[in-house]
Tab-separated table of C-alpha atoms and ligand atoms in Angstrom:
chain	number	residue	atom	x	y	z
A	24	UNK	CA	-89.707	-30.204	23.275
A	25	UNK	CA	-88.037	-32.102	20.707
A	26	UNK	CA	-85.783	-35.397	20.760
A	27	UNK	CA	-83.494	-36.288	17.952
A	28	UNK	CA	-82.584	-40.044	17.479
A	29	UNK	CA	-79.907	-40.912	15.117
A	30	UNK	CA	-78.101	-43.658	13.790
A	31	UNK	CA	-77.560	-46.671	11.210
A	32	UNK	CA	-80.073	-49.138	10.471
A	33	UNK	CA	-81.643	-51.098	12.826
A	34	UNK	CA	-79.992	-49.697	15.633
A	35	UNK	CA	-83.073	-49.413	17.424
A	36	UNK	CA	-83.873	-45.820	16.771
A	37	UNK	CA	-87.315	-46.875	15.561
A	38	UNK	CA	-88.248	-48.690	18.790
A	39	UNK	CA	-86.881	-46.582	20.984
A	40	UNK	CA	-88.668	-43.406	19.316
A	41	UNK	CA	-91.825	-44.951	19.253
A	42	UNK	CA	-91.586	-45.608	23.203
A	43	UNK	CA	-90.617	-42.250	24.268
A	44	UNK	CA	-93.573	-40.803	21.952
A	45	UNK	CA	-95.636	-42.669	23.862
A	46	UNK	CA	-94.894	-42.346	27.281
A	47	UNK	CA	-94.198	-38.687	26.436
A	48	UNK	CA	-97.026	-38.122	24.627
A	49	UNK	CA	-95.544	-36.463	21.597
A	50	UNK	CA	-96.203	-36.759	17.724
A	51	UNK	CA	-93.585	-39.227	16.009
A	52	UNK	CA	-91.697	-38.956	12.910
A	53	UNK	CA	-89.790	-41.785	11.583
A	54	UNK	CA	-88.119	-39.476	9.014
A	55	UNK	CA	-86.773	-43.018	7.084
A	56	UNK	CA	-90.037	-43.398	5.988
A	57	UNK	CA	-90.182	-40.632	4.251
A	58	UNK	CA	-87.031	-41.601	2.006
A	59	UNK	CA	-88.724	-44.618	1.879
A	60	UNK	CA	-91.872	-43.356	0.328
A	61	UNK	CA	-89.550	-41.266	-2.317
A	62	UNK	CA	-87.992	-44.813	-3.560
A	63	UNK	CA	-91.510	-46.197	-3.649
A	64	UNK	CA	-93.073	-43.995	-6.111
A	65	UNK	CA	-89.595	-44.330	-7.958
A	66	UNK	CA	-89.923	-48.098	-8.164
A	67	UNK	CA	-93.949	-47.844	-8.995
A	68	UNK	CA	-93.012	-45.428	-11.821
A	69	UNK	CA	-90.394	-47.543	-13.291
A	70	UNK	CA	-88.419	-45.218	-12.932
A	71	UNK	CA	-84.018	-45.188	-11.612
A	72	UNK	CA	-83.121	-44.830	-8.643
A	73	UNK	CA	-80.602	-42.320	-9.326
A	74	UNK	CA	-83.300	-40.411	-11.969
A	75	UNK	CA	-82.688	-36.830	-9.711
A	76	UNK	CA	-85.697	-34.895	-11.735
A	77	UNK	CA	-88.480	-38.232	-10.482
A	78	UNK	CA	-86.893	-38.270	-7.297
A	79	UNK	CA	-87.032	-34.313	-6.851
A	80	UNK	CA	-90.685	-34.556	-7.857
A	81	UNK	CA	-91.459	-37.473	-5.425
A	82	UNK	CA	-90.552	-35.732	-2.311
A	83	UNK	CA	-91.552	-32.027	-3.337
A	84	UNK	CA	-95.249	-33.789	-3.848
A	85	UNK	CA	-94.774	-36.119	-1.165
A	86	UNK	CA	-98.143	-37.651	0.625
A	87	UNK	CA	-98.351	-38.056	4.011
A	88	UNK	CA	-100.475	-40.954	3.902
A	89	UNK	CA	-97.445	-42.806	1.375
A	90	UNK	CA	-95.765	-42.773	5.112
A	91	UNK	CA	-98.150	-45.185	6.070
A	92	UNK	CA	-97.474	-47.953	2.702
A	93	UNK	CA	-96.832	-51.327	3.603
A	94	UNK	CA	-93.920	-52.047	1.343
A	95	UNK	CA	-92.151	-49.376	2.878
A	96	UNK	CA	-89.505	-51.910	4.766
A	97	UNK	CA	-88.864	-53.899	1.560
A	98	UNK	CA	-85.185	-54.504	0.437
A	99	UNK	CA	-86.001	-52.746	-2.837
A	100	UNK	CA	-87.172	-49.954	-1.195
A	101	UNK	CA	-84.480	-49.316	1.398
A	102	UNK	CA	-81.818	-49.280	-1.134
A	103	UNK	CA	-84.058	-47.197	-3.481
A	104	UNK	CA	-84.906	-44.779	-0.027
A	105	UNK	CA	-80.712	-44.828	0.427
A	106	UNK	CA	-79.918	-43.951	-3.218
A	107	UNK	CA	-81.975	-41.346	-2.921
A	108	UNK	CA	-80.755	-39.537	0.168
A	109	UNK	CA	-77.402	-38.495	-1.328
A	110	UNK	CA	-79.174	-36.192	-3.585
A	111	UNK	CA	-78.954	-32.783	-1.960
A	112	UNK	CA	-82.521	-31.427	-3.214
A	113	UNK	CA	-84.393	-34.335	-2.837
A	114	UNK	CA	-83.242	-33.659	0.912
A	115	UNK	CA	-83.708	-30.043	1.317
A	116	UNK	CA	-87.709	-31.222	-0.303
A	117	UNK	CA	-87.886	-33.598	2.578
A	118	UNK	CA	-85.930	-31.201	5.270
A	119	UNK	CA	-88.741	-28.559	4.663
A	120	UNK	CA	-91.095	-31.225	4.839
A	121	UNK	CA	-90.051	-32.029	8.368
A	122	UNK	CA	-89.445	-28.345	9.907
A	123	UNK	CA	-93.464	-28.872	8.852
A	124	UNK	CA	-93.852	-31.093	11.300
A	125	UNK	CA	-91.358	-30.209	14.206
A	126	UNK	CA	-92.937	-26.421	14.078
A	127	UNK	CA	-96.291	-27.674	15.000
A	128	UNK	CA	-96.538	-31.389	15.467
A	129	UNK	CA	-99.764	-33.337	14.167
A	130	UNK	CA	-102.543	-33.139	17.197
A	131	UNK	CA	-101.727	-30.589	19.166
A	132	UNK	CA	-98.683	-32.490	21.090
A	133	UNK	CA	-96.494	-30.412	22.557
A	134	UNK	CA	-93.335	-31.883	21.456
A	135	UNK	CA	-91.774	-34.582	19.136
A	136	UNK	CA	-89.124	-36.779	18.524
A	137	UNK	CA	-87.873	-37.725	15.216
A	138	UNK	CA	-85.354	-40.451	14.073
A	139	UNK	CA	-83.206	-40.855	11.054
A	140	UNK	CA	-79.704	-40.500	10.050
A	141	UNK	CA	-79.328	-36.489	10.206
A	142	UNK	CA	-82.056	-35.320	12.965
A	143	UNK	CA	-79.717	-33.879	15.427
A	144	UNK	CA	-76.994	-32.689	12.610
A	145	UNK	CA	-79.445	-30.786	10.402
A	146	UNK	CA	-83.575	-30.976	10.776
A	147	UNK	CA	-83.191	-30.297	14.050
A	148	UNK	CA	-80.030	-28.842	15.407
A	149	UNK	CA	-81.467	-27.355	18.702
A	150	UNK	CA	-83.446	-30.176	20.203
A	151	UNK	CA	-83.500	-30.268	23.543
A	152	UNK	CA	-81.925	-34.042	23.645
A	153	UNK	CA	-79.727	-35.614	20.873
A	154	UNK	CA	-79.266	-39.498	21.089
A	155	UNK	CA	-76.819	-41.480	18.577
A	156	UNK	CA	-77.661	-44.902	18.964
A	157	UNK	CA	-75.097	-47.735	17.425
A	158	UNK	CA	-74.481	-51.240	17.575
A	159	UNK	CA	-72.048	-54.025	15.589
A	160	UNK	CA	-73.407	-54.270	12.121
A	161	UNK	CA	-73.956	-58.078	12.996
A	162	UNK	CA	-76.410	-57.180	15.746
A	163	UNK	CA	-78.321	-54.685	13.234
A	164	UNK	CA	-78.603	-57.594	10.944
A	165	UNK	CA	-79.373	-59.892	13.093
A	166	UNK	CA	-82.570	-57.404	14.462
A	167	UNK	CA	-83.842	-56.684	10.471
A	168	UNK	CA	-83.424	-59.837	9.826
A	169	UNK	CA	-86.255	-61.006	12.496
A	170	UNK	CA	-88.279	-58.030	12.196
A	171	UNK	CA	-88.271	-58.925	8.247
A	172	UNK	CA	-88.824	-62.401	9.108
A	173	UNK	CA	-92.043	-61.419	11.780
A	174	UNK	CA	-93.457	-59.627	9.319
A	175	UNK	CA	-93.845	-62.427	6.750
A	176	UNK	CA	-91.442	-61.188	4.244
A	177	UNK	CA	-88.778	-63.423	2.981
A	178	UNK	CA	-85.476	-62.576	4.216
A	179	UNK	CA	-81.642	-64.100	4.244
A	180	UNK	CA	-78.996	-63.003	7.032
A	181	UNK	CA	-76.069	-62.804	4.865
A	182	UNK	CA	-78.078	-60.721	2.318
A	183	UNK	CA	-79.581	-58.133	5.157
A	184	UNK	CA	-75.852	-58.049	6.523
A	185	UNK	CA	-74.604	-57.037	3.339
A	186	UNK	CA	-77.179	-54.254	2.516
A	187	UNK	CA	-76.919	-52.983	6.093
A	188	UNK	CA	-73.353	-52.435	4.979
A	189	UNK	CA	-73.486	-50.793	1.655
A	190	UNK	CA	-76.190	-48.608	3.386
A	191	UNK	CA	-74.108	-47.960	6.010
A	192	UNK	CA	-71.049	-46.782	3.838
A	193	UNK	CA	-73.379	-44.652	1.483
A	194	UNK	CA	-74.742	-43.041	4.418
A	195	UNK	CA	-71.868	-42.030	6.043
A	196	UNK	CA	-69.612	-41.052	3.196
A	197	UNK	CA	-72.276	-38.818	0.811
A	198	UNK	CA	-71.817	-35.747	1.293
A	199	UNK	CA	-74.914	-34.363	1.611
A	200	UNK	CA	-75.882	-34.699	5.656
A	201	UNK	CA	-73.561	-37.742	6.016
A	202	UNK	CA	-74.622	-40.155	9.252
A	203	UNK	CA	-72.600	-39.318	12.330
A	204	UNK	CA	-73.090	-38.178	15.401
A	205	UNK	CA	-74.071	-34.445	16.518
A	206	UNK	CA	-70.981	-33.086	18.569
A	207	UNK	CA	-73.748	-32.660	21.494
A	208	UNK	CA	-75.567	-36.098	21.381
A	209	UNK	CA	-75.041	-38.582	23.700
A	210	UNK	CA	-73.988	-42.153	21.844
A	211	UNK	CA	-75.738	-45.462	23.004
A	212	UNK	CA	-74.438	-48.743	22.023
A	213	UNK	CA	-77.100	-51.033	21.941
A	214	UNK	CA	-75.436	-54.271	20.781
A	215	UNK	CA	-75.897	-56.047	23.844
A	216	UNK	CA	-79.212	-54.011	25.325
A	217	UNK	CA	-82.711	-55.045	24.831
A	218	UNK	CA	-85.512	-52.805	23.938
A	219	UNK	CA	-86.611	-51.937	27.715
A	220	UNK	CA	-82.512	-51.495	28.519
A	221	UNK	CA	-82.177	-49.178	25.449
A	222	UNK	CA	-85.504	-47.327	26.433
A	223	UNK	CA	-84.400	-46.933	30.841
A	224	UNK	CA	-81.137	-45.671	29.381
A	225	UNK	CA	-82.978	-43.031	27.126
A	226	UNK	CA	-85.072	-42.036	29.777
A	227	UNK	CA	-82.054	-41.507	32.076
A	228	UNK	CA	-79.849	-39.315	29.219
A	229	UNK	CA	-83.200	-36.872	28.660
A	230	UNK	CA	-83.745	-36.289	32.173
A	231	UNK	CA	-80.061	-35.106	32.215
A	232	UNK	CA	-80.335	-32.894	29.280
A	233	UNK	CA	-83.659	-31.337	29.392
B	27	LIG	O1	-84.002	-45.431	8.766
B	27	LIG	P1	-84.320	-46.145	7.486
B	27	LIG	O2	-83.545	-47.393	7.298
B	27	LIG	O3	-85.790	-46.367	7.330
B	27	LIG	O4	-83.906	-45.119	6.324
B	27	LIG	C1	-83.883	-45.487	4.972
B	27	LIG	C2	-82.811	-44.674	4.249
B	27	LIG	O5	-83.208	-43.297	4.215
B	27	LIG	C3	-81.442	-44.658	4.940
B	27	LIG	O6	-80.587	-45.697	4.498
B	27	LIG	C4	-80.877	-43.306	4.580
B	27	LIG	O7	-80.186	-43.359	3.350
B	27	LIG	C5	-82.090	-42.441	4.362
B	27	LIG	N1	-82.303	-41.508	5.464
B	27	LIG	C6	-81.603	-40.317	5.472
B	27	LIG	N2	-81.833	-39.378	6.430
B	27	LIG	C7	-82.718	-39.615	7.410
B	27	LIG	C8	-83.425	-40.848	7.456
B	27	LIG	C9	-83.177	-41.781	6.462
B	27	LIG	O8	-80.786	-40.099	4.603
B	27	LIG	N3	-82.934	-38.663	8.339
């Protein structure tokens, strides 16, 4: 059994997939982080973001337990993790890298569910139940903003806002797996939900589908 949640940032993919894991018991992939870990060893190395050969090494040798760094949800890195992810072999790298783990997820669970910008598009185009979450790009701020903010790391609305932005636009227009929606997922917008809304909704759209 596998779910695929997409969407922009800090539509609540992350929360969401997290929960269903859970109560489902499946393995979890927040496939972000592993774009994230890519611009990580970038920015250690010194090296550019848009430096294809260091990138293409990055994720071909990428370590699971660099999914598990706690500088993953810097600024730096999300724009280094989005620069990235518009080049097309750094991404079939990672796409292998996560057939890995949907073909026979981590501790025996019998199912998964993944989240990112291209799960139900491309890494996994026959899960059994596609979501597309969305919300205003205000709201999104707004949520990184405090989640930045809980997390002790120094953070200004206006600046999240505008990154959340030029992510979003670099996401959708590449052309390499652009973000949008899988013609069979069902869309969720979660601007004016909270988590346990978001999660009661989910619950109600797999039982539907699977
Ligand atoms: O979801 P998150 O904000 O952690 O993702 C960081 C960046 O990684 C995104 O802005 C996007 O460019 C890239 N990404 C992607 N495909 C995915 C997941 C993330 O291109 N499946």
């Amino acid at each position: 059994m596998i779910i695929a949640i997409d969407g922009p940032a800090g539509a609540g993919k992350g929360t969401l997939a997290r929960r269903l894991a859970e109560a489902m018991g499946y393995a979890y992939l927040d496939t972000g982080s592993i774009y994230r870990a890519v611009g990580a060893r970038l920015l250690d190395a010194g090296a550019a973001a848009n430096d294809r050969q260091a990138a293409l090494n990055a994720a071909r040798n990428l370590d699971p337990a660099d999914l598990e760094r706690s500088d993953l949800r810097r600024e730096a890195v999300s724009e280094a993790a989005s620069e990235v992810a518009v080049q097309p072999d750094v991404r079939q790298a990672l796409l292998e890298f996560q057939r890995r783990f949907t073909a026979s997820p981590p501790g025996g669970k019998t199912g998964a569910v993944l989240d990112g910008r291209d799960v139900g598009t491309v890494v996994c185009p026959h899960a059994d139940a596609k979501l597309f979450l969305t919300a205003t790009p205000e709201a999104r701020a707004e949520r990184r903003h405090k989640e930045l903010q809980e997390s002790g790391v120094e953070s200004i609305y206006a600046r999240v806002l505008e990154d959340i932005k030029a992510r979003d636009e670099r996401d959708s227009r590449r052309t390499a797996a652009p973000l949008r929606p899988a013609e069979d997922a069902v869309t969720l917008d979660t601007t004016a939900l909270n988590a346990d809304e978001v999660f009661a909704q989910a619950l109600r759209i797999i039982a539907e589908k699977t």
